[in-house]
Short mmCIF file of C-alpha atoms and ligand atoms in Angstrom, two decimals:
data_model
loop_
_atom_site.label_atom_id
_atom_site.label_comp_id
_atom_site.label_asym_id
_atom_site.label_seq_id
_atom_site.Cartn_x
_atom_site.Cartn_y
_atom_site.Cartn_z
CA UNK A 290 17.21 -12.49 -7.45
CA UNK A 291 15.43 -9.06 -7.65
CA UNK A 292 15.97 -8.66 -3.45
CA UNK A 293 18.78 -6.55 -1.93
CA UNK A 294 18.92 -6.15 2.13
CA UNK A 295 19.74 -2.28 2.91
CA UNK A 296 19.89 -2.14 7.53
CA UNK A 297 18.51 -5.49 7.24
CA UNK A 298 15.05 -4.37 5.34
CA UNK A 299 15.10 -6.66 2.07
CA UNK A 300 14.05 -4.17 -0.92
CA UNK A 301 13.16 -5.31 -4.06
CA UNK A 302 15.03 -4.33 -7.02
CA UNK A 303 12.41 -4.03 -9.47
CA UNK A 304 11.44 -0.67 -11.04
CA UNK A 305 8.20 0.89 -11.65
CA UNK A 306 7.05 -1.20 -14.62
CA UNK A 307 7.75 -4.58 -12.75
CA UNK A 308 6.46 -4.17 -9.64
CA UNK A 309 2.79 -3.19 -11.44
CA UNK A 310 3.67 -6.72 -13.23
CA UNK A 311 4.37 -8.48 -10.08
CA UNK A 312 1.52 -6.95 -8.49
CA UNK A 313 -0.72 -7.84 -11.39
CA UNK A 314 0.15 -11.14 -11.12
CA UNK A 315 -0.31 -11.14 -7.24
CA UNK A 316 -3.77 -9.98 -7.88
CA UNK A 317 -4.94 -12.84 -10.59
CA UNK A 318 -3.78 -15.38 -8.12
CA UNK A 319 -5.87 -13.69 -5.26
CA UNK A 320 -3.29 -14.60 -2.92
CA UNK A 321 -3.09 -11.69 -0.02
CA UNK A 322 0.24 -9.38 -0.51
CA UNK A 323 1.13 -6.64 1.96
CA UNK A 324 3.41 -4.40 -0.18
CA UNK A 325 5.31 -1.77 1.96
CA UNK A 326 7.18 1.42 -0.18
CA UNK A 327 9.69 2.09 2.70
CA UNK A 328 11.05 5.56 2.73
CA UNK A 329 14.49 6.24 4.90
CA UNK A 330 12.30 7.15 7.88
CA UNK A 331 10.46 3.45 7.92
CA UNK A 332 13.93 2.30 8.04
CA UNK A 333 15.18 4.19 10.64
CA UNK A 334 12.26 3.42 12.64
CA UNK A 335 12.76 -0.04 11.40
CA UNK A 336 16.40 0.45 13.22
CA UNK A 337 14.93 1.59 16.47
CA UNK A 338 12.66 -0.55 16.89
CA UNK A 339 12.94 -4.13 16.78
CA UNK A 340 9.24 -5.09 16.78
CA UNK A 341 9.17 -2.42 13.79
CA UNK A 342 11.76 -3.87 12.14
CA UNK A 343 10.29 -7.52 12.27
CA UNK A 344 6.73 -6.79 10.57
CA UNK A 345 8.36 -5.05 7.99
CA UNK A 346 10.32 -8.43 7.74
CA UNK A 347 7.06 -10.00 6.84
CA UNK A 348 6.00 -7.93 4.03
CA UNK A 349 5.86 -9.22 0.85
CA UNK A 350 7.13 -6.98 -0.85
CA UNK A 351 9.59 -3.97 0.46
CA UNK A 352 9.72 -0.88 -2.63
CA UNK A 353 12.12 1.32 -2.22
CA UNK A 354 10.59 4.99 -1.71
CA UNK A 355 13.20 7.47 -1.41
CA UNK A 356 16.64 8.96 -3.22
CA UNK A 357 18.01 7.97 0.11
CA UNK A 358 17.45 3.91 -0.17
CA UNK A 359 17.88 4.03 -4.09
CA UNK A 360 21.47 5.58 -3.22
CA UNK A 361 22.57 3.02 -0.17
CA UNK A 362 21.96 0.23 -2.90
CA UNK A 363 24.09 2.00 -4.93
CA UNK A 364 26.66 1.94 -2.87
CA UNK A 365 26.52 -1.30 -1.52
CA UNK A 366 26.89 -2.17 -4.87
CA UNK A 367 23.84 -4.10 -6.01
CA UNK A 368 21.46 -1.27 -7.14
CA UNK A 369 17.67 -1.02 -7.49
CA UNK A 370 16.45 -0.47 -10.54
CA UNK A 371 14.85 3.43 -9.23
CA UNK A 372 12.75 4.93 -6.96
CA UNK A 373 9.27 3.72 -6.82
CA UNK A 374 7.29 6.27 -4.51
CA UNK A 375 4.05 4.97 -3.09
CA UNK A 376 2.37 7.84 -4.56
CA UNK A 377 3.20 6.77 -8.05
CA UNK A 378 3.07 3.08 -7.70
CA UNK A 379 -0.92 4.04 -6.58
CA UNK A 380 -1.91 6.22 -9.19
CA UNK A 381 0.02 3.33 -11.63
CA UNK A 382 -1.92 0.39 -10.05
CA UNK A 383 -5.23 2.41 -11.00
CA UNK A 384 -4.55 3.25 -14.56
CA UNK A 385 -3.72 -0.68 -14.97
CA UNK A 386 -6.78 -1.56 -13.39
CA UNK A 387 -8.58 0.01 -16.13
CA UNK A 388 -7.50 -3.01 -18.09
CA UNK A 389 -8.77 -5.34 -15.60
CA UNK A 390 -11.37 -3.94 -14.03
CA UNK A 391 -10.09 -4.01 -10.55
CA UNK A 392 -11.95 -3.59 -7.65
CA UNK A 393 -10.47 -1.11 -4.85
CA UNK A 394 -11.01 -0.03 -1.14
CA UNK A 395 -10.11 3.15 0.46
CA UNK A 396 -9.03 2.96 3.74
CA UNK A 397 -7.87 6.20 5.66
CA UNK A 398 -7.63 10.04 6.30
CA UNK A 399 -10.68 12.07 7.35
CA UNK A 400 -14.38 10.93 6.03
CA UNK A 401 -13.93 14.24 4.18
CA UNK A 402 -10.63 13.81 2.34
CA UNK A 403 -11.56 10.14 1.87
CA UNK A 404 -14.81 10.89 -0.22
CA UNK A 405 -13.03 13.63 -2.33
CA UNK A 406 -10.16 11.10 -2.77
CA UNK A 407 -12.21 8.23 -4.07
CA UNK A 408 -14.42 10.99 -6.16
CA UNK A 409 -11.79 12.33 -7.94
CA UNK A 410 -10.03 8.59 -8.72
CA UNK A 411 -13.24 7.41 -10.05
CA UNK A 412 -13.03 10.88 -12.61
CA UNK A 413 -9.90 9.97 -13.64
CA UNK A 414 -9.67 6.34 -13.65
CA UNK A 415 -13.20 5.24 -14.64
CA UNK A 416 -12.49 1.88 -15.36
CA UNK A 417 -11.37 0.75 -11.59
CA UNK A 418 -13.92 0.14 -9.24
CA UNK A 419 -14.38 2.07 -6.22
CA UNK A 420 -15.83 -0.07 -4.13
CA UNK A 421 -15.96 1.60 -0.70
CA UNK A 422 -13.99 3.89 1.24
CA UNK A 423 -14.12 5.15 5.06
CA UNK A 424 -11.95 7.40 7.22
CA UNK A 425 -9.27 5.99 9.12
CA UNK A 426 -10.04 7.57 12.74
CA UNK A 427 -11.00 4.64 13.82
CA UNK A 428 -9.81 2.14 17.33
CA UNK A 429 -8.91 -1.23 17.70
CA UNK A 430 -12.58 -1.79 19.02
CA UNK A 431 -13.88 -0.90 15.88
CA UNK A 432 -11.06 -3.39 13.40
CA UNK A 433 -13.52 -5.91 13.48
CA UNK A 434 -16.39 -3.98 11.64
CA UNK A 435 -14.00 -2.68 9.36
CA UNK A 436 -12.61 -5.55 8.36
CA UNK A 437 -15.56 -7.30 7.58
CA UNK A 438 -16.74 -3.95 5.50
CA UNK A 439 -13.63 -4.46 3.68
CA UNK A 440 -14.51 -8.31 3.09
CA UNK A 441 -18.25 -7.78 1.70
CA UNK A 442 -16.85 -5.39 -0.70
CA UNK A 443 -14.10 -7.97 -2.27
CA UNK A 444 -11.72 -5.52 -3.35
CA UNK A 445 -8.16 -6.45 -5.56
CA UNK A 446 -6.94 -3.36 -3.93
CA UNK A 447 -6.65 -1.86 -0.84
CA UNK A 448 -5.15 1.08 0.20
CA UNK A 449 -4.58 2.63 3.75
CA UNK A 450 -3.88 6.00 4.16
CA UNK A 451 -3.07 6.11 8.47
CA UNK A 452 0.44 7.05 8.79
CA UNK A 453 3.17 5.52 8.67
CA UNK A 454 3.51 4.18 12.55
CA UNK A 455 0.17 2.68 11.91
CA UNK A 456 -0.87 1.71 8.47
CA UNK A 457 1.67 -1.22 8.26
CA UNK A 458 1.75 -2.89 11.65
CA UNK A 459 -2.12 -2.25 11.26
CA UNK A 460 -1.90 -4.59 7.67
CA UNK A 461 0.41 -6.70 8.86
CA UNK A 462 -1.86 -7.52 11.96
CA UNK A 463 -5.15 -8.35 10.16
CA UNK A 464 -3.54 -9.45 6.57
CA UNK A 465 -5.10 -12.92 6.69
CA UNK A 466 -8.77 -11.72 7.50
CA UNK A 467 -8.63 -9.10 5.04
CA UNK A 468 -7.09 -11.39 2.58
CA UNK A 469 -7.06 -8.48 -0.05
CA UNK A 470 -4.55 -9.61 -2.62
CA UNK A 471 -2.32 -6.61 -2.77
CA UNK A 472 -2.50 -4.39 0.55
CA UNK A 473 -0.70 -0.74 0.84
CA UNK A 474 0.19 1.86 3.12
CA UNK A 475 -0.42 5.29 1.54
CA UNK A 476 0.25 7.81 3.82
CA UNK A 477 -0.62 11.05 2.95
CA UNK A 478 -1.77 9.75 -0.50
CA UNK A 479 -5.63 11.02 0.16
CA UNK A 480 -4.74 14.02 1.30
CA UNK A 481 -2.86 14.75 -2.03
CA UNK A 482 -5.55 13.09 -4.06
CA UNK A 483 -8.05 14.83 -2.77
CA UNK A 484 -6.56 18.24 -3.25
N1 UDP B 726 -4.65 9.35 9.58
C1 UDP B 726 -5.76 8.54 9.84
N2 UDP B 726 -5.97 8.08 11.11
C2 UDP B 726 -5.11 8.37 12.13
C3 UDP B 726 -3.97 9.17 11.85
C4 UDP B 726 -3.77 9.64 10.56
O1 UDP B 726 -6.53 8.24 8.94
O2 UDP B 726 -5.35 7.92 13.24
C5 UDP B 726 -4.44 9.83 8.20
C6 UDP B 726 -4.28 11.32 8.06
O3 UDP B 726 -5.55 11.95 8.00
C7 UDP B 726 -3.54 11.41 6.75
C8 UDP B 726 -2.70 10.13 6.71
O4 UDP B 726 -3.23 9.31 7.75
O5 UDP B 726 -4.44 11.37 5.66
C9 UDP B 726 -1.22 10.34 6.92
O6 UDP B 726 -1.07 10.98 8.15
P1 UDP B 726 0.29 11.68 8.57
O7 UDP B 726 0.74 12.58 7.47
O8 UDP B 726 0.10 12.25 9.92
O9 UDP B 726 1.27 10.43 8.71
P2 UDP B 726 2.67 10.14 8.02
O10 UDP B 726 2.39 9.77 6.58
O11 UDP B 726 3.47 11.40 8.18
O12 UDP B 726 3.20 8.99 8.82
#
């Protein structure tokens, strides 16, 4: 069993390494995967807010991003194996796509920061796709069109870079049309990236 349930959110246990492996394997079976890294202030929101609480429920997979989760498994007694920061876990899912040639979508921050971000991956991981990217100042009038963007372009990966508050419920919502097999929240990832 690699699941442990910290406030109710069930965090996997697996470590870096594994969770690329999982993911990997997630990916050759095309079969969609919202993956969540849930720092202490998703679960406290997670706390607050039932509604919250219940999407992240319906992930497929909770990592554990932050000293502050890695230690409440600790003391509960059934540890993870360490931190796995969303950060990371991107930059490790495109140096393993290298090996398979995976195909990823950028989804998030300004159109500025977005193009930087996807320049800069493509320098240093040539041998994953970019496929497309666009900002994520977007409304709900406009999921529609970007979902079907998404679609045309086929991607293995997708990553979403909106904040926290919207990223995730916004994956969770349209996870079946965008039927991207592994699907992640990013954050301020782009931002970073991008420099
Ligand atoms: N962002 C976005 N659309 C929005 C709000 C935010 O694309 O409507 C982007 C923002 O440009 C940044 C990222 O989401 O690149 C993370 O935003 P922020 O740091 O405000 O959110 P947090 O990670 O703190 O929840």
């Amino acid at each position: 069993n690699n699941i442990v349930t910290i406030f109710g959110i069930p965090f996997s246990k697996w470590g870096m390494q594994e969770t690329v492996q999982y993911l990997t394997g997630a990916i050759s079976a095309r079969k969609p995967h919202q993956v969540i890294t849930a720092n202490p202030i998703m679960v406290m929101a997670a706390l607050e807010n039932p509604s919250y609480k219940q999407m992240m429920q319906q992930a497929d997979l909770i990592v554990p991003d932050g000293s502050g989760v890695v230690w409440a498994s600790r003391v509960g007694g059934d540890p993870v194996a360490e931190r796995v920061a969303g950060f990371d876990l991107l930059h490790e899912l495109m140096k393993e796509g290298e090996r398979h040639r995976w195909r990823v979508y950028l989804l998030g921050a300004s159109p500025e920061v977005v193009q930087e971000a996807a320049n800069r991956l493509k320098m240093q991981y040539p041998g994953t796709e970019i496929v497309g990217y666009r900002d994520g100042y977007f409304g709900p009038e406009q999921d529609d069109e970007v979902i079907e963007e998404v679609r045309r372009t086929s991607p293995d990966l997708l990553f979403v870079a909106r904040g926290a508050d919207t990223q995730e419920p916004w994956i969770a919502k349209h996870k079946q049309r965008l039927a991207v097999p592994v699907m992640m929240g990013v954050g301020g990832s782009f931002d970073v990236i991008s420099g």
